[in-house]
Short mmCIF file of C-alpha atoms in Angstrom, two decimals:
data_model
loop_
_atom_site.label_atom_id
_atom_site.label_comp_id
_atom_site.label_asym_id
_atom_site.label_seq_id
_atom_site.Cartn_x
_atom_site.Cartn_y
_atom_site.Cartn_z
CA UNK A 5 0.02 -0.03 -0.01
CA UNK A 6 1.32 3.43 -0.84
CA UNK A 7 2.05 5.94 1.86
CA UNK A 8 -0.72 8.29 2.94
CA UNK A 9 1.56 11.24 2.22
CA UNK A 10 2.38 12.35 -1.33
CA UNK A 11 4.63 15.24 -2.13
CA UNK A 12 4.48 16.99 -5.50
CA UNK A 13 8.03 18.18 -5.92
CA UNK A 14 10.75 19.25 -8.35
CA UNK A 15 14.37 18.67 -7.59
CA UNK A 16 15.41 22.32 -7.92
CA UNK A 17 12.35 23.93 -6.31
CA UNK A 18 13.56 25.46 -3.08
CA UNK A 19 10.01 25.50 -1.62
CA UNK A 20 9.71 21.74 -2.29
CA UNK A 21 13.22 21.22 -0.81
CA UNK A 22 11.94 22.85 2.44
CA UNK A 23 9.15 20.28 2.76
CA UNK A 24 11.43 17.36 1.86
CA UNK A 25 13.69 18.36 4.78
CA UNK A 26 10.68 18.68 7.10
CA UNK A 27 9.32 15.26 6.14
CA UNK A 28 12.76 13.70 6.74
CA UNK A 29 13.23 15.47 10.07
CA UNK A 30 9.82 14.14 11.17
CA UNK A 31 10.77 10.66 9.88
CA UNK A 32 7.64 10.51 7.75
CA UNK A 33 7.52 8.26 4.69
CA UNK A 34 6.10 9.85 1.59
CA UNK A 35 5.57 9.17 -2.09
CA UNK A 36 7.18 11.59 -4.46
CA UNK A 37 5.46 12.85 -7.58
CA UNK A 38 7.61 14.85 -9.89
CA UNK A 39 6.26 18.02 -11.49
CA UNK A 40 8.83 19.05 -14.10
CA UNK A 41 8.82 22.83 -13.94
CA UNK A 42 10.69 23.44 -17.21
CA UNK A 43 9.96 20.63 -19.71
CA UNK A 44 7.12 21.28 -22.19
CA UNK A 45 6.56 24.78 -20.84
CA UNK A 46 6.21 23.50 -17.28
CA UNK A 47 4.00 20.64 -16.07
CA UNK A 48 2.79 22.92 -13.23
CA UNK A 49 0.68 24.69 -15.87
CA UNK A 50 -1.08 21.48 -16.94
CA UNK A 51 -4.83 21.12 -16.42
CA UNK A 52 -4.31 18.21 -14.03
CA UNK A 53 -1.89 20.11 -11.82
CA UNK A 54 -3.91 23.33 -11.94
CA UNK A 55 -6.85 21.38 -10.47
CA UNK A 56 -4.59 20.41 -7.57
CA UNK A 57 -3.11 23.87 -7.14
CA UNK A 58 -4.61 26.84 -8.98
CA UNK A 59 -1.38 28.75 -8.09
CA UNK A 60 0.49 26.32 -10.42
CA UNK A 61 3.38 26.11 -7.94
CA UNK A 62 5.07 23.27 -6.12
CA UNK A 63 5.09 21.90 -3.50
CA UNK A 64 1.67 20.42 -2.89
CA UNK A 65 1.15 17.77 -0.16
CA UNK A 66 -1.60 15.20 -0.37
CA UNK A 67 -2.50 13.57 2.94
CA UNK A 68 -4.96 10.91 1.80
CA UNK A 69 -7.45 12.94 -0.21
CA UNK A 70 -6.58 16.22 1.58
CA UNK A 71 -4.67 18.85 -0.43
CA UNK A 72 -2.30 21.11 1.44
CA UNK A 73 -0.67 23.99 -0.40
CA UNK A 74 2.14 26.42 0.38
CA UNK A 75 5.38 25.03 1.93
CA UNK A 76 5.05 26.87 5.28
CA UNK A 77 1.41 25.78 5.64
CA UNK A 78 2.47 22.22 4.83
CA UNK A 79 5.18 22.25 7.48
CA UNK A 80 2.83 23.69 10.10
CA UNK A 81 0.27 21.04 9.12
CA UNK A 82 2.79 18.23 9.44
CA UNK A 83 3.81 19.53 12.86
CA UNK A 84 0.26 19.70 14.13
CA UNK A 85 -0.78 16.33 12.58
CA UNK A 86 2.35 14.34 13.44
CA UNK A 87 3.75 15.86 16.64
CA UNK A 88 6.65 13.40 17.00
CA UNK A 89 10.11 14.72 16.11
CA UNK A 90 9.04 18.38 16.42
CA UNK A 91 10.33 20.96 13.96
CA UNK A 92 8.89 23.85 15.97
CA UNK A 93 10.09 24.85 19.46
CA UNK A 94 7.91 24.49 22.55
CA UNK A 95 7.14 28.12 23.46
CA UNK A 96 5.17 30.82 21.69
CA UNK A 97 8.19 33.12 21.98
CA UNK A 98 10.55 30.69 20.30
CA UNK A 99 8.02 29.71 17.69
CA UNK A 100 7.63 33.40 16.85
CA UNK A 101 11.34 33.67 16.30
CA UNK A 102 11.44 30.57 14.15
CA UNK A 103 8.53 31.76 12.08
CA UNK A 104 10.10 35.22 11.73
CA UNK A 105 13.29 33.76 10.35
CA UNK A 106 11.45 31.35 8.07
CA UNK A 107 9.27 34.11 6.67
CA UNK A 108 12.28 36.40 6.17
CA UNK A 109 13.35 33.77 3.57
CA UNK A 110 9.93 32.66 2.36
CA UNK A 111 8.43 36.16 1.90
CA UNK A 112 11.32 38.49 1.44
CA UNK A 113 13.92 36.57 -0.53
CA UNK A 114 12.59 33.56 -2.36
CA UNK A 115 9.47 34.98 -4.14
CA UNK A 116 11.61 37.61 -5.89
CA UNK A 117 13.88 35.02 -7.35
CA UNK A 118 11.72 32.07 -8.19
CA UNK A 119 11.33 30.62 -11.68
CA UNK A 120 8.19 32.49 -12.74
CA UNK A 121 9.67 35.89 -11.86
CA UNK A 122 13.00 35.15 -13.64
CA UNK A 123 11.08 33.93 -16.66
CA UNK A 124 9.04 37.16 -16.65
CA UNK A 125 12.18 39.31 -16.44
CA UNK A 126 13.76 37.31 -19.27
CA UNK A 127 10.84 36.92 -21.69
CA UNK A 128 8.52 39.82 -20.95
CA UNK A 129 11.13 42.50 -20.18
CA UNK A 130 14.12 41.09 -22.04
CA UNK A 131 16.34 41.79 -19.06
CA UNK A 132 19.84 40.54 -19.94
CA UNK A 133 21.38 37.69 -17.89
CA UNK A 134 23.86 39.86 -15.96
CA UNK A 135 21.07 42.16 -14.71
CA UNK A 136 18.91 39.19 -13.80
CA UNK A 137 21.77 37.71 -11.87
CA UNK A 138 22.30 41.03 -10.12
CA UNK A 139 18.63 41.13 -9.21
CA UNK A 140 18.79 37.67 -7.64
CA UNK A 141 21.94 38.56 -5.72
CA UNK A 142 20.55 41.86 -4.55
CA UNK A 143 17.55 40.26 -2.75
CA UNK A 144 19.50 37.31 -1.40
CA UNK A 145 22.24 39.55 0.00
CA UNK A 146 19.72 42.05 1.47
CA UNK A 147 17.88 39.17 3.13
CA UNK A 148 20.93 37.22 4.32
CA UNK A 149 22.51 40.29 5.75
CA UNK A 150 19.51 40.83 7.99
CA UNK A 151 19.19 37.14 8.87
CA UNK A 152 22.86 37.01 9.78
CA UNK A 153 22.30 39.89 12.16
CA UNK A 154 19.26 38.23 13.70
CA UNK A 155 21.14 34.95 14.13
CA UNK A 156 24.43 36.38 15.32
CA UNK A 157 22.94 38.81 17.86
CA UNK A 158 20.62 36.33 19.57
CA UNK A 159 21.66 33.91 22.32
CA UNK A 160 18.89 31.49 21.19
CA UNK A 161 20.94 30.66 18.08
CA UNK A 162 22.72 27.33 18.58
CA UNK A 163 23.90 24.62 16.29
CA UNK A 164 20.80 25.47 14.30
CA UNK A 165 18.75 28.70 13.82
CA UNK A 166 16.92 28.10 17.14
CA UNK A 167 18.88 26.14 19.72
CA UNK A 168 20.34 22.72 18.95
CA UNK A 169 17.36 21.12 17.16
CA UNK A 170 16.59 21.84 13.55
CA UNK A 171 13.34 23.70 12.93
CA UNK A 172 11.23 25.15 10.20
CA UNK A 173 13.68 28.08 10.11
CA UNK A 174 16.47 25.74 9.01
CA UNK A 175 14.10 24.06 6.53
CA UNK A 176 13.75 27.45 4.82
CA UNK A 177 17.32 28.71 5.24
CA UNK A 178 19.18 25.77 3.77
CA UNK A 179 17.38 25.72 0.39
CA UNK A 180 17.94 29.45 0.12
CA UNK A 181 21.66 28.99 0.74
CA UNK A 182 21.64 26.37 -2.02
CA UNK A 183 20.10 28.98 -4.35
CA UNK A 184 22.64 31.58 -3.24
CA UNK A 185 25.51 29.21 -4.10
CA UNK A 186 24.02 28.64 -7.59
CA UNK A 187 24.35 32.39 -8.07
CA UNK A 188 27.96 32.37 -6.80
CA UNK A 189 27.24 34.36 -3.66
CA UNK A 190 30.04 34.10 -1.17
CA UNK A 191 28.33 32.56 1.90
CA UNK A 192 31.41 33.17 4.07
CA UNK A 193 30.21 36.82 4.31
CA UNK A 194 27.54 35.34 6.58
CA UNK A 195 29.49 33.21 9.03
CA UNK A 196 26.58 32.23 11.22
CA UNK A 197 24.53 31.13 8.23
CA UNK A 198 27.53 29.25 6.89
CA UNK A 199 28.05 27.45 10.23
CA UNK A 200 24.41 26.43 10.42
CA UNK A 201 24.45 25.26 6.83
CA UNK A 202 27.47 23.01 7.57
CA UNK A 203 25.71 21.54 10.61
CA UNK A 204 22.54 20.88 8.61
CA UNK A 205 24.15 19.34 5.56
CA UNK A 206 26.12 16.92 7.79
CA UNK A 207 22.86 15.32 8.91
CA UNK A 208 20.90 12.72 6.99
CA UNK A 209 17.47 14.41 6.85
CA UNK A 210 18.98 17.47 5.13
CA UNK A 211 21.34 15.46 2.92
CA UNK A 212 18.60 13.15 1.65
CA UNK A 213 16.49 16.22 0.73
CA UNK A 214 19.18 17.91 -1.36
CA UNK A 215 18.26 18.70 -4.94
CA UNK A 216 21.15 16.58 -6.37
CA UNK A 217 19.89 13.57 -4.38
CA UNK A 218 16.43 13.63 -5.93
CA UNK A 219 15.37 11.03 -8.49
CA UNK A 220 14.53 13.81 -11.02
CA UNK A 221 17.89 15.55 -10.73
CA UNK A 222 19.92 15.45 -13.94
CA UNK A 223 22.13 12.42 -13.99
CA UNK A 224 19.83 10.45 -11.71
CA UNK A 225 18.41 8.56 -14.69
CA UNK A 226 14.90 9.99 -14.35
CA UNK A 227 15.18 13.44 -15.79
CA UNK B 24 0.53 52.96 32.07
CA UNK B 25 1.03 52.22 28.41
CA UNK B 26 -0.25 49.06 26.81
CA UNK B 27 2.01 46.02 26.86
CA UNK B 28 1.63 45.74 23.05
CA UNK B 29 3.24 48.26 20.65
CA UNK B 30 2.93 48.04 16.91
CA UNK B 31 5.43 49.74 14.65
CA UNK B 32 3.29 50.63 11.67
CA UNK B 33 2.88 52.85 8.63
CA UNK B 34 -0.58 53.69 7.33
CA UNK B 35 0.00 52.38 3.82
CA UNK B 36 2.09 49.28 4.69
CA UNK B 37 -0.13 46.37 3.83
CA UNK B 38 1.82 44.03 6.15
CA UNK B 39 1.18 46.42 9.07
CA UNK B 40 -2.48 46.66 7.99
CA UNK B 41 -2.78 42.83 8.41
CA UNK B 42 -1.63 43.07 11.97
CA UNK B 43 -3.85 46.04 12.82
CA UNK B 44 -6.82 43.98 11.68
CA UNK B 45 -5.68 40.99 13.77
CA UNK B 46 -5.18 43.12 16.87
CA UNK B 47 -8.68 44.57 16.45
CA UNK B 48 -10.30 41.14 15.81
CA UNK B 49 -8.67 39.90 19.02
CA UNK B 50 -9.83 43.05 20.84
CA UNK B 51 -6.32 43.78 22.02
CA UNK B 52 -5.31 47.33 22.90
CA UNK B 53 -2.00 48.47 21.50
CA UNK B 54 0.16 51.54 21.19
CA UNK B 55 0.97 52.67 17.71
CA UNK B 56 4.46 53.88 16.71
CA UNK B 57 4.67 55.35 13.30
CA UNK B 58 7.63 54.48 11.04
CA UNK B 59 7.41 56.83 8.06
CA UNK B 60 8.55 54.68 5.13
CA UNK B 61 9.05 57.55 2.69
CA UNK B 62 10.06 60.72 4.56
CA UNK B 63 13.80 61.43 4.79
CA UNK B 64 14.67 58.34 2.76
CA UNK B 65 12.59 56.14 5.06
CA UNK B 66 12.69 55.93 8.86
CA UNK B 67 12.83 52.15 8.56
CA UNK B 68 16.45 52.55 7.53
CA UNK B 69 17.38 54.53 10.67
CA UNK B 70 19.88 53.09 13.10
CA UNK B 71 17.22 52.90 15.82
CA UNK B 72 14.81 50.97 13.73
CA UNK B 73 17.48 48.72 12.28
CA UNK B 74 18.30 47.63 15.80
CA UNK B 75 14.67 46.63 16.27
CA UNK B 76 14.43 44.90 12.90
CA UNK B 77 17.55 44.30 10.73
CA UNK B 78 15.19 43.72 7.82
CA UNK B 79 14.22 47.37 7.97
CA UNK B 80 10.58 46.48 7.31
CA UNK B 81 7.37 47.09 9.17
CA UNK B 82 5.48 45.77 11.06
CA UNK B 83 7.28 44.98 14.29
CA UNK B 84 5.38 44.09 17.44
CA UNK B 85 6.78 44.67 20.85
CA UNK B 86 5.18 42.68 23.63
CA UNK B 87 6.80 44.15 26.69
CA UNK B 88 10.47 43.79 25.86
CA UNK B 89 9.92 40.95 23.39
CA UNK B 90 10.37 41.76 19.69
CA UNK B 91 8.24 39.88 17.16
CA UNK B 92 8.93 40.41 13.45
CA UNK B 93 7.09 39.40 10.23
CA UNK B 94 3.35 39.94 10.05
CA UNK B 95 2.34 36.28 9.81
CA UNK B 96 4.61 35.39 12.77
CA UNK B 97 3.07 38.25 14.72
CA UNK B 98 -0.45 37.04 14.03
CA UNK B 99 0.43 33.44 15.05
CA UNK B 100 2.08 34.76 18.17
CA UNK B 101 -0.97 36.82 19.06
CA UNK B 102 -3.18 33.76 18.54
CA UNK B 103 -1.03 31.56 20.76
CA UNK B 104 -0.51 34.18 23.45
CA UNK B 105 -4.06 35.58 23.56
CA UNK B 106 -6.40 32.69 22.65
CA UNK B 107 -9.61 34.69 23.10
CA UNK B 108 -11.47 35.81 19.92
CA UNK B 109 -9.58 33.31 17.67
CA UNK B 110 -8.35 34.28 14.26
CA UNK B 111 -7.41 30.73 13.36
CA UNK B 112 -9.90 27.84 12.97
CA UNK B 113 -10.03 24.87 15.34
CA UNK B 114 -8.72 21.98 13.22
CA UNK B 115 -5.35 21.30 11.60
CA UNK B 116 -7.12 20.88 8.27
CA UNK B 117 -8.83 24.26 8.38
CA UNK B 118 -5.70 25.99 9.72
CA UNK B 119 -3.80 24.59 6.81
CA UNK B 120 -6.30 26.07 4.43
CA UNK B 121 -6.20 29.46 6.16
CA UNK B 122 -2.41 29.50 6.15
CA UNK B 123 -2.34 28.43 2.50
CA UNK B 124 -4.52 31.37 1.50
CA UNK B 125 -2.63 33.81 3.72
CA UNK B 126 0.69 32.72 2.28
CA UNK B 127 -0.63 32.92 -1.30
CA UNK B 128 -0.90 36.72 -0.56
CA UNK B 129 2.05 37.12 1.78
CA UNK B 130 4.62 35.15 -0.30
CA UNK B 131 3.40 35.16 -3.87
CA UNK B 132 1.79 38.61 -4.34
CA UNK B 133 2.84 41.18 -1.79
CA UNK B 134 6.70 40.81 -1.77
CA UNK B 135 6.87 41.49 -5.50
CA UNK B 136 5.02 44.75 -5.15
CA UNK B 137 6.22 46.27 -1.94
CA UNK B 138 7.88 49.61 -1.60
CA UNK B 139 11.57 48.44 -1.70
CA UNK B 140 11.00 46.47 -4.89
CA UNK B 141 9.14 49.32 -6.67
CA UNK B 142 11.88 51.72 -5.52
CA UNK B 143 14.50 49.39 -7.00
CA UNK B 144 12.71 49.10 -10.35
CA UNK B 145 12.34 52.89 -10.49
CA UNK B 146 15.76 54.02 -9.26
CA UNK B 147 18.14 51.17 -10.12
CA UNK B 148 16.57 49.99 -13.39
CA UNK B 149 14.78 53.16 -14.46
CA UNK B 150 11.69 51.19 -15.30
CA UNK B 151 9.04 53.70 -16.49
CA UNK B 152 5.82 54.09 -14.48
CA UNK B 153 3.50 52.21 -16.97
CA UNK B 154 5.77 49.11 -16.87
CA UNK B 155 6.04 49.32 -13.08
CA UNK B 156 2.23 49.46 -12.87
CA UNK B 157 1.95 46.50 -15.30
CA UNK B 158 4.41 44.56 -13.08
CA UNK B 159 2.28 45.18 -10.01
CA UNK B 160 -0.91 44.26 -11.81
CA UNK B 161 0.61 41.10 -13.26
CA UNK B 162 1.44 39.59 -9.87
CA UNK B 163 -1.82 40.73 -8.23
CA UNK B 164 -3.94 39.32 -11.05
CA UNK B 165 -2.02 36.03 -11.15
CA UNK B 166 -2.40 35.66 -7.41
CA UNK B 167 -6.05 36.76 -7.22
CA UNK B 168 -7.02 34.55 -10.07
CA UNK B 169 -5.72 31.48 -8.12
CA UNK B 170 -7.15 32.66 -4.83
CA UNK B 171 -10.55 33.26 -6.41
CA UNK B 172 -10.48 29.63 -7.68
CA UNK B 173 -9.51 28.33 -4.27
CA UNK B 174 -12.27 30.32 -2.53
CA UNK B 175 -15.01 29.68 -5.12
CA UNK B 176 -14.44 25.95 -5.43
CA UNK B 177 -14.36 25.15 -1.72
CA UNK B 178 -17.44 24.61 0.44
CA UNK B 179 -15.47 25.90 3.49
CA UNK B 180 -15.66 29.37 2.15
CA UNK B 181 -18.39 31.35 3.89
CA UNK B 182 -18.93 34.97 4.69
CA UNK B 183 -15.15 35.02 5.11
CA UNK B 184 -12.32 33.07 3.57
CA UNK B 185 -12.87 30.20 6.02
CA UNK B 186 -16.44 29.84 7.25
CA UNK B 187 -18.21 32.71 8.97
CA UNK B 188 -15.50 33.95 11.28
CA UNK B 189 -12.69 36.22 10.01
CA UNK B 190 -9.24 34.64 10.14
CA UNK B 191 -5.62 35.33 9.32
CA UNK B 192 -6.54 34.67 5.67
CA UNK B 193 -8.88 37.68 5.68
CA UNK B 194 -6.28 39.73 7.51
CA UNK B 195 -3.92 39.14 4.53
CA UNK B 196 -6.48 39.31 1.74
CA UNK B 197 -8.14 42.67 2.55
CA UNK B 198 -4.91 44.72 2.57
CA UNK B 199 -3.98 43.16 -0.76
CA UNK B 200 -7.38 44.14 -2.22
CA UNK B 201 -6.71 47.71 -0.98
CA UNK B 202 -3.39 47.62 -2.90
CA UNK B 203 -5.14 46.19 -6.00
CA UNK B 204 -7.62 49.10 -5.93
CA UNK B 205 -4.75 51.58 -5.71
CA UNK B 206 -3.52 50.15 -9.00
CA UNK B 207 -7.03 50.34 -10.55
CA UNK B 208 -7.52 46.55 -10.74
CA UNK B 209 -11.15 45.64 -11.33
CA UNK B 210 -11.99 43.54 -8.27
CA UNK B 211 -15.33 42.49 -9.78
CA UNK B 212 -13.33 40.03 -11.90
CA UNK B 213 -13.00 38.16 -8.61
CA UNK B 214 -16.57 37.92 -7.29
CA UNK B 215 -15.79 35.80 -4.22
CA UNK B 216 -12.92 38.06 -3.18
CA UNK B 217 -15.17 41.12 -3.74
CA UNK B 218 -17.95 39.58 -1.65
CA UNK B 219 -15.56 38.78 1.22
CA UNK B 220 -14.03 42.24 1.03
CA UNK B 221 -17.49 43.84 1.39
CA UNK B 222 -18.26 41.63 4.45
CA UNK B 223 -14.95 42.52 6.09
CA UNK B 224 -15.06 46.23 5.45
CA UNK B 225 -18.55 46.43 6.95
CA UNK B 226 -17.19 45.34 10.30
CA UNK B 227 -15.45 47.58 12.84
CA UNK B 228 -12.17 45.62 13.33
CA UNK B 229 -11.42 45.87 9.63
CA UNK B 230 -12.72 49.41 9.26
CA UNK B 231 -10.67 50.76 12.15
CA UNK B 232 -7.51 49.18 10.63
CA UNK B 233 -7.94 50.80 7.19
CA UNK B 234 -5.05 52.91 5.96
CA UNK B 235 -7.14 56.03 5.69
CA UNK B 236 -8.25 55.66 9.34
CA UNK B 237 -4.71 55.75 10.67
CA UNK B 238 -3.32 58.77 12.46
CA UNK B 239 -0.40 59.06 10.04
CA UNK B 240 -2.61 58.97 6.89
CA UNK B 241 -2.46 62.22 4.88
CA UNK B 242 -5.14 64.59 6.10
CA UNK B 243 -5.25 63.07 9.56
CA UNK B 244 -3.18 65.91 10.92
CA UNK B 245 -0.23 63.75 11.84
CA UNK B 246 1.54 63.17 8.55
#
């Protein structure tokens, strides 16, 4: 029998990467359905996927027949539905800090640099590659600079963003660091982020979730 | 004695508008501190405000000495800390739906159109006004079209986004509709959104939170 959890994912989607980490941290089995975001104009724009998510974005989580959309909503849903192996801290204060860090990535960095926006800049505005790269770097550096301050200046920061247990904040941060490296941003400018990234990537739940370890990654035989 | 809650706000900030609605729905008194986002290059970039929020964005909530950043994290914090007059539904399933709708605004519409991005397009890229307006409309219409589908096709939608009690989803949607109207978007294209907006604006918690009813709005004598 197939797992009750199915994740619609794409190897390079950083929002899907967040949820893969969360599922692994919570030790939940899941089926993976690949939505190829580039091939044939993007499978996310197909009628079948639109019915699942009118936003035409991944990830989507199916829990039985239930559809859950938006990576942060999915992670909160997993936490509430499967409380073992928590990815949120125990107090309202600490949860607020974790959510604040997660949203600093999910609202103020990632949406400016995701595929549909870069496609718009390229095809609708004919923005040349160097300017598009500068755009991406601008918003990542603005965001990382603030996040570095918030991590460095707070005694709650530990091996991970909040204490010594990985949380939703790390689930958001690590995929964003992956994107930053794709755009050749020097992460050593942000020593606390770099330290947390190293801690995360050394652990199996993060490693298994990496884009290059997905079945649809180029070279995996399924792309 | 001053209230234990202080909101750093600007009348036209749609993220601050969300939190004003939430505070009103929860019947919480709060002190308002105005951060003028335009005057003198933007008070959010001052050293004093940077210390409060390295992201240099409003809103920020102070609860006593505790700093809470990011509008969605603030609303979740308020809900957990002051459970009376809930702004989140009772089940994990319904909360996931509310968060999914809220994040469809807060991640996939608003960040593309906020002040710092429009300033970048104007000053760094010299994008002319008509193209900047088209950019704003593009992301609002893309987002509203999906949100309209998600609201219209779901029996959980009631007088408000989720049933007949306003939630965090409405707190996010209504400020985004306000922005859409500023850019002359025809909201009647989205009949479910238009109906929910009318219901919300007819109630005092939403009305009191409106930009034009803020003390720093032009014509209020404090701007």
